[in-house]
Amino acid sequence: MDACRMILLVLLLGLLAIAATPLASAAEDAKDDAKDDSKDSKDSKDDSKDSKGSKGSASDLTADFYKESCPDAEKIIAGVIEKKFKEDPGTAAGLLRLIFHDCFANGCDASLLIDPLSNQSAEKEAGPNISVRGYEVIDDAKKALEEKCPNTVSCADIISVGTRDAVKLAGGPDYEVKMGRRDSLVSNREEADNNLPGPDVPVPKLASEFLSRGFNSEEMVALLAGGHSIGKVRCIFIEPDATPMEAGYSASISKLCDGPNRDTGFVNMDENNPNVIDGSYFANVIAMKMPLTIDRLLALDSKTTPIIEGMLKKTDDFMPGFSKAMEKLSALNVITGKEGEIRKTCSEFNNPMPPTGGSVIRMSSADPADLEGLSDGKSKQVSDIASQGSKDPLAPELPAVSSPRKKASGKHHKLRGD
């Protein structure tokens, strides 16, 4: 009997040794990846990696992903985008901001599109996302695709392809977008609040944020130049005294934003060509004729000033640089394979009910009077509004778990009370 036990022990130890080998190898690979990701991204050979813990699945994206399942996918998306762009040239600016806010916060997974629920928060609620627009454009494209190819094309792919098409219509480059993304099962308000840079962030901190996601300073400037050469900015985000602003331009800003217009007014990012992506951004930055503080700071920072001046002298380099940066942004920390889901509606998870049950009401469809004060317990129970379970939706919020890349788990955070 003892001999049998000894033999069994030896066999178990052998199996453990075999199992430990790939684990040790994975640990070494993780260390190597961390070292590579900490370098300037122009030294990196894999544009799809980022030091925040990519799943390494960006390489699964392909140009012909929907060749068999939905061959007209890109054509359908392009048709919707063209129609929207003709109705509103600001569509390109809206989608550029939308893709940046989705991808930069937690990867290109369409988590930004999720509507908050009465007992679940979402990225849309985060401060930096309050003024994001373009959701209806993605919704229209998804609706058209569902009619042709049900349950096939992800909302994350629609964002990336649709933004590319809008950028081209606005005079930007026709860069490559590979497909095969899946939609996240998580939409976390804290991810957006913590990971999206503000309009007045210091340049070194901004550069550090971009570097941590695999972008060097040149690519950072290219993305800012493309995104900030079109569209409008709300007056409340403009701080003329935060850093030098050209006197005449400052006077025009005051005329547009002072007094009652402070809360409701808008200013064009480019006062001459607000709907065209071009190289005029660099001249405006050098001349201190940009509404956002961060753009004016770029002209004062020792690391970015030479980049701005170089682009100003050779604006032909801007489009290729912007194209490369957008390709990288569109593939940032994506979900592929069997993770996540293909949403039927971009604004909601396929199965929004928590695994433990509970009342779930989409904010956009509920009576605001019924939901007023919900998070602080002053209104009536959600179960009084709609009976979809028995769990108390006003239970104390669970501690948020913060991580660079949340694996699709189906768990969603509750609505914060602030």
PDB file of N, CA and C in Angstrom, residues 57-112:
ATOM      1  N   SER A  57      -4.799  40.001 -28.362  1.00  0.00           N
ATOM      2  CA  SER A  57      -5.703  39.470 -29.374  1.00  0.00           C
ATOM      3  C   SER A  57      -5.871  40.386 -30.583  1.00  0.00           C
ATOM      4  N   ALA A  58      -5.198  41.519 -30.596  1.00  0.00           N
ATOM      5  CA  ALA A  58      -5.324  42.428 -31.732  1.00  0.00           C
ATOM      6  C   ALA A  58      -4.837  41.770 -33.013  1.00  0.00           C
ATOM      7  N   SER A  59      -3.919  40.825 -32.896  1.00  0.00           N
ATOM      8  CA  SER A  59      -3.403  40.132 -34.074  1.00  0.00           C
ATOM      9  C   SER A  59      -4.470  39.255 -34.724  1.00  0.00           C
ATOM     10  N   ASP A  60      -5.568  39.003 -34.004  1.00  0.00           N
ATOM     11  CA  ASP A  60      -6.656  38.202 -34.567  1.00  0.00           C
ATOM     12  C   ASP A  60      -7.551  39.008 -35.501  1.00  0.00           C
ATOM     13  N   LEU A  61      -7.410  40.315 -35.510  1.00  0.00           N
ATOM     14  CA  LEU A  61      -8.197  41.153 -36.411  1.00  0.00           C
ATOM     15  C   LEU A  61      -7.730  40.934 -37.845  1.00  0.00           C
ATOM     16  N   THR A  62      -8.676  40.897 -38.765  1.00  0.00           N
ATOM     17  CA  THR A  62      -8.334  40.689 -40.170  1.00  0.00           C
ATOM     18  C   THR A  62      -9.142  41.629 -41.063  1.00  0.00           C
ATOM     19  N   ALA A  63      -8.613  41.894 -42.245  1.00  0.00           N
ATOM     20  CA  ALA A  63      -9.278  42.802 -43.179  1.00  0.00           C
ATOM     21  C   ALA A  63     -10.547  42.182 -43.760  1.00  0.00           C
ATOM     22  N   ASP A  64     -10.601  40.855 -43.842  1.00  0.00           N
ATOM     23  CA  ASP A  64     -11.749  40.183 -44.462  1.00  0.00           C
ATOM     24  C   ASP A  64     -12.553  39.369 -43.456  1.00  0.00           C
ATOM     25  N   PHE A  65     -12.626  39.843 -42.234  1.00  0.00           N
ATOM     26  CA  PHE A  65     -13.269  39.087 -41.163  1.00  0.00           C
ATOM     27  C   PHE A  65     -14.721  38.732 -41.498  1.00  0.00           C
ATOM     28  N   TYR A  66     -15.445  39.638 -42.156  1.00  0.00           N
ATOM     29  CA  TYR A  66     -16.862  39.398 -42.460  1.00  0.00           C
ATOM     30  C   TYR A  66     -17.079  38.970 -43.914  1.00  0.00           C
ATOM     31  N   LYS A  67     -16.033  38.466 -44.533  1.00  0.00           N
ATOM     32  CA  LYS A  67     -16.128  38.085 -45.944  1.00  0.00           C
ATOM     33  C   LYS A  67     -17.235  37.074 -46.202  1.00  0.00           C
ATOM     34  N   GLU A  68     -17.375  36.108 -45.306  1.00  0.00           N
ATOM     35  CA  GLU A  68     -18.397  35.080 -45.482  1.00  0.00           C
ATOM     36  C   GLU A  68     -19.683  35.414 -44.728  1.00  0.00           C
ATOM     37  N   SER A  69     -19.547  35.914 -43.508  1.00  0.00           N
ATOM     38  CA  SER A  69     -20.721  36.107 -42.648  1.00  0.00           C
ATOM     39  C   SER A  69     -21.526  37.365 -42.976  1.00  0.00           C
ATOM     40  N   CYS A  70     -20.848  38.407 -43.477  1.00  0.00           N
ATOM     41  CA  CYS A  70     -21.554  39.649 -43.832  1.00  0.00           C
ATOM     42  C   CYS A  70     -20.708  40.434 -44.831  1.00  0.00           C
ATOM     43  N   PRO A  71     -20.652  39.975 -46.072  1.00  0.00           N
ATOM     44  CA  PRO A  71     -19.745  40.579 -47.071  1.00  0.00           C
ATOM     45  C   PRO A  71     -19.997  42.057 -47.358  1.00  0.00           C
ATOM     46  N   ASP A  72     -21.206  42.536 -47.105  1.00  0.00           N
ATOM     47  CA  ASP A  72     -21.520  43.944 -47.379  1.00  0.00           C
ATOM     48  C   ASP A  72     -21.401  44.833 -46.135  1.00  0.00           C
ATOM     49  N   ALA A  73     -20.783  44.323 -45.087  1.00  0.00           N
ATOM     50  CA  ALA A  73     -20.726  45.052 -43.821  1.00  0.00           C
ATOM     51  C   ALA A  73     -20.142  46.455 -43.988  1.00  0.00           C
ATOM     52  N   GLU A  74     -18.977  46.561 -44.595  1.00  0.00           N
ATOM     53  CA  GLU A  74     -18.340  47.873 -44.744  1.00  0.00           C
ATOM     54  C   GLU A  74     -19.159  48.789 -45.641  1.00  0.00           C
ATOM     55  N   LYS A  75     -19.755  48.237 -46.661  1.00  0.00           N
ATOM     56  CA  LYS A  75     -20.584  49.028 -47.569  1.00  0.00           C
ATOM     57  C   LYS A  75     -21.799  49.589 -46.838  1.00  0.00           C
ATOM     58  N   ILE A  76     -22.406  48.775 -45.994  1.00  0.00           N
ATOM     59  CA  ILE A  76     -23.588  49.212 -45.231  1.00  0.00           C
ATOM     60  C   ILE A  76     -23.205  50.327 -44.253  1.00  0.00           C
ATOM     61  N   ILE A  77     -22.091  50.135 -43.554  1.00  0.00           N
ATOM     62  CA  ILE A  77     -21.627  51.163 -42.610  1.00  0.00           C
ATOM     63  C   ILE A  77     -21.314  52.456 -43.347  1.00  0.00           C
ATOM     64  N   ALA A  78     -20.618  52.344 -44.476  1.00  0.00           N
ATOM     65  CA  ALA A  78     -20.241  53.531 -45.253  1.00  0.00           C
ATOM     66  C   ALA A  78     -21.473  54.306 -45.712  1.00  0.00           C
ATOM     67  N   GLY A  79     -22.528  53.581 -46.083  1.00  0.00           N
ATOM     68  CA  GLY A  79     -23.756  54.243 -46.536  1.00  0.00           C
ATOM     69  C   GLY A  79     -24.401  55.066 -45.433  1.00  0.00           C
ATOM     70  N   VAL A  80     -24.434  54.524 -44.225  1.00  0.00           N
ATOM     71  CA  VAL A  80     -25.006  55.246 -43.089  1.00  0.00           C
ATOM     72  C   VAL A  80     -24.162  56.466 -42.750  1.00  0.00           C
ATOM     73  N   ILE A  81     -22.845  56.291 -42.735  1.00  0.00           N
ATOM     74  CA  ILE A  81     -21.952  57.395 -42.382  1.00  0.00           C
ATOM     75  C   ILE A  81     -22.051  58.530 -43.400  1.00  0.00           C
ATOM     76  N   GLU A  82     -22.095  58.181 -44.670  1.00  0.00           N
ATOM     77  CA  GLU A  82     -22.207  59.212 -45.714  1.00  0.00           C
ATOM     78  C   GLU A  82     -23.498  60.007 -45.571  1.00  0.00           C
ATOM     79  N   LYS A  83     -24.581  59.311 -45.296  1.00  0.00           N
ATOM     80  CA  LYS A  83     -25.880  59.979 -45.120  1.00  0.00           C
ATOM     81  C   LYS A  83     -25.825  60.932 -43.921  1.00  0.00           C
ATOM     82  N   LYS A  84     -25.275  60.466 -42.797  1.00  0.00           N
ATOM     83  CA  LYS A  84     -25.175  61.286 -41.597  1.00  0.00           C
ATOM     84  C   LYS A  84     -24.249  62.476 -41.822  1.00  0.00           C
ATOM     85  N   PHE A  85     -23.164  62.251 -42.533  1.00  0.00           N
ATOM     86  CA  PHE A  85     -22.200  63.328 -42.779  1.00  0.00           C
ATOM     87  C   PHE A  85     -22.817  64.430 -43.641  1.00  0.00           C
ATOM     88  N   LYS A  86     -23.629  64.056 -44.610  1.00  0.00           N
ATOM     89  CA  LYS A  86     -24.290  65.054 -45.455  1.00  0.00           C
ATOM     90  C   LYS A  86     -25.283  65.875 -44.630  1.00  0.00           C
ATOM     91  N   GLU A  87     -25.931  65.226 -43.679  1.00  0.00           N
ATOM     92  CA  GLU A  87     -26.868  65.928 -42.812  1.00  0.00           C
ATOM     93  C   GLU A  87     -26.154  66.819 -41.808  1.00  0.00           C
ATOM     94  N   ASP A  88     -24.988  66.366 -41.346  1.00  0.00           N
ATOM     95  CA  ASP A  88     -24.229  67.099 -40.332  1.00  0.00           C
ATOM     96  C   ASP A  88     -22.739  66.835 -40.508  1.00  0.00           C
ATOM     97  N   PRO A  89     -21.990  67.772 -41.094  1.00  0.00           N
ATOM     98  CA  PRO A  89     -20.545  67.592 -41.277  1.00  0.00           C
ATOM     99  C   PRO A  89     -19.795  67.398 -39.961  1.00  0.00           C
ATOM    100  N   GLY A  90     -20.434  67.769 -38.844  1.00  0.00           N
ATOM    101  CA  GLY A  90     -19.804  67.571 -37.547  1.00  0.00           C
ATOM    102  C   GLY A  90     -19.783  66.112 -37.107  1.00  0.00           C
ATOM    103  N   THR A  91     -20.363  65.229 -37.928  1.00  0.00           N
ATOM    104  CA  THR A  91     -20.371  63.801 -37.617  1.00  0.00           C
ATOM    105  C   THR A  91     -18.961  63.258 -37.450  1.00  0.00           C
ATOM    106  N   ALA A  92     -18.039  63.702 -38.285  1.00  0.00           N
ATOM    107  CA  ALA A  92     -16.658  63.207 -38.212  1.00  0.00           C
ATOM    108  C   ALA A  92     -16.014  63.569 -36.881  1.00  0.00           C
ATOM    109  N   ALA A  93     -16.196  64.808 -36.454  1.00  0.00           N
ATOM    110  CA  ALA A  93     -15.635  65.234 -35.174  1.00  0.00           C
ATOM    111  C   ALA A  93     -16.229  64.443 -34.020  1.00  0.00           C
ATOM    112  N   GLY A  94     -17.544  64.198 -34.095  1.00  0.00           N
ATOM    113  CA  GLY A  94     -18.209  63.448 -33.042  1.00  0.00           C
ATOM    114  C   GLY A  94     -17.690  62.025 -32.938  1.00  0.00           C
ATOM    115  N   LEU A  95     -17.515  61.362 -34.076  1.00  0.00           N
ATOM    116  CA  LEU A  95     -17.041  59.980 -34.063  1.00  0.00           C
ATOM    117  C   LEU A  95     -15.568  59.885 -33.674  1.00  0.00           C
ATOM    118  N   LEU A  96     -14.771  60.872 -34.064  1.00  0.00           N
ATOM    119  CA  LEU A  96     -13.362  60.871 -33.655  1.00  0.00           C
ATOM    120  C   LEU A  96     -13.248  60.938 -32.135  1.00  0.00           C
ATOM    121  N   ARG A  97     -14.071  61.774 -31.543  1.00  0.00           N
ATOM    122  CA  ARG A  97     -14.033  61.889 -30.083  1.00  0.00           C
ATOM    123  C   ARG A  97     -14.589  60.632 -29.433  1.00  0.00           C
ATOM    124  N   LEU A  98     -15.625  60.070 -30.030  1.00  0.00           N
ATOM    125  CA  LEU A  98     -16.237  58.870 -29.476  1.00  0.00           C
ATOM    126  C   LEU A  98     -15.252  57.704 -29.469  1.00  0.00           C
ATOM    127  N   ILE A  99     -14.537  57.493 -30.579  1.00  0.00           N
ATOM    128  CA  ILE A  99     -13.610  56.366 -30.633  1.00  0.00           C
ATOM    129  C   ILE A  99     -12.448  56.560 -29.669  1.00  0.00           C
ATOM    130  N   PHE A 100     -11.990  57.797 -29.522  1.00  0.00           N
ATOM    131  CA  PHE A 100     -10.893  58.052 -28.582  1.00  0.00           C
ATOM    132  C   PHE A 100     -11.345  57.765 -27.147  1.00  0.00           C
ATOM    133  N   HIS A 101     -12.519  58.229 -26.789  1.00  0.00           N
ATOM    134  CA  HIS A 101     -13.007  58.046 -25.429  1.00  0.00           C
ATOM    135  C   HIS A 101     -13.336  56.581 -25.131  1.00  0.00           C
ATOM    136  N   ASP A 102     -13.742  55.838 -26.149  1.00  0.00           N
ATOM    137  CA  ASP A 102     -14.001  54.420 -25.938  1.00  0.00           C
ATOM    138  C   ASP A 102     -12.691  53.642 -25.812  1.00  0.00           C
ATOM    139  N   CYS A 103     -11.797  53.829 -26.766  1.00  0.00           N
ATOM    140  CA  CYS A 103     -10.563  53.040 -26.816  1.00  0.00           C
ATOM    141  C   CYS A 103      -9.572  53.417 -25.728  1.00  0.00           C
ATOM    142  N   PHE A 104      -9.444  54.681 -25.417  1.00  0.00           N
ATOM    143  CA  PHE A 104      -8.418  55.137 -24.482  1.00  0.00           C
ATOM    144  C   PHE A 104      -8.758  54.751 -23.045  1.00  0.00           C
ATOM    145  N   ALA A 105     -10.037  54.645 -22.730  1.00  0.00           N
ATOM    146  CA  ALA A 105     -10.433  54.351 -21.353  1.00  0.00           C
ATOM    147  C   ALA A 105     -10.178  52.901 -20.987  1.00  0.00           C
ATOM    148  N   ASN A 106     -10.583  51.985 -21.857  1.00  0.00           N
ATOM    149  CA  ASN A 106     -10.480  50.566 -21.493  1.00  0.00           C
ATOM    150  C   ASN A 106     -10.394  49.660 -22.710  1.00  0.00           C
ATOM    151  N   GLY A 107      -9.944  50.206 -23.824  1.00  0.00           N
ATOM    152  CA  GLY A 107      -9.841  49.409 -25.037  1.00  0.00           C
ATOM    153  C   GLY A 107     -11.025  49.599 -25.964  1.00  0.00           C
ATOM    154  N   CYS A 108     -10.844  49.253 -27.230  1.00  0.00           N
ATOM    155  CA  CYS A 108     -11.881  49.445 -28.248  1.00  0.00           C
ATOM    156  C   CYS A 108     -12.902  48.322 -28.162  1.00  0.00           C
ATOM    157  N   ASP A 109     -13.835  48.452 -27.221  1.00  0.00           N
ATOM    158  CA  ASP A 109     -14.780  47.377 -26.950  1.00  0.00           C
ATOM    159  C   ASP A 109     -16.230  47.846 -26.912  1.00  0.00           C
ATOM    160  N   ALA A 110     -16.487  49.064 -27.343  1.00  0.00           N
ATOM    161  CA  ALA A 110     -17.853  49.626 -27.382  1.00  0.00           C
ATOM    162  C   ALA A 110     -18.481  49.747 -26.008  1.00  0.00           C
ATOM    163  N   SER A 111     -17.678  49.740 -24.950  1.00  0.00           N
ATOM    164  CA  SER A 111     -18.226  49.895 -23.597  1.00  0.00           C
ATOM    165  C   SER A 111     -18.811  51.290 -23.384  1.00  0.00           C
ATOM    166  N   LEU A 112     -18.340  52.263 -24.151  1.00  0.00           N
ATOM    167  CA  LEU A 112     -18.858  53.630 -24.030  1.00  0.00           C
ATOM    168  C   LEU A 112     -20.304  53.740 -24.493  1.00  0.00           C
TER     169      LEU A 112
END
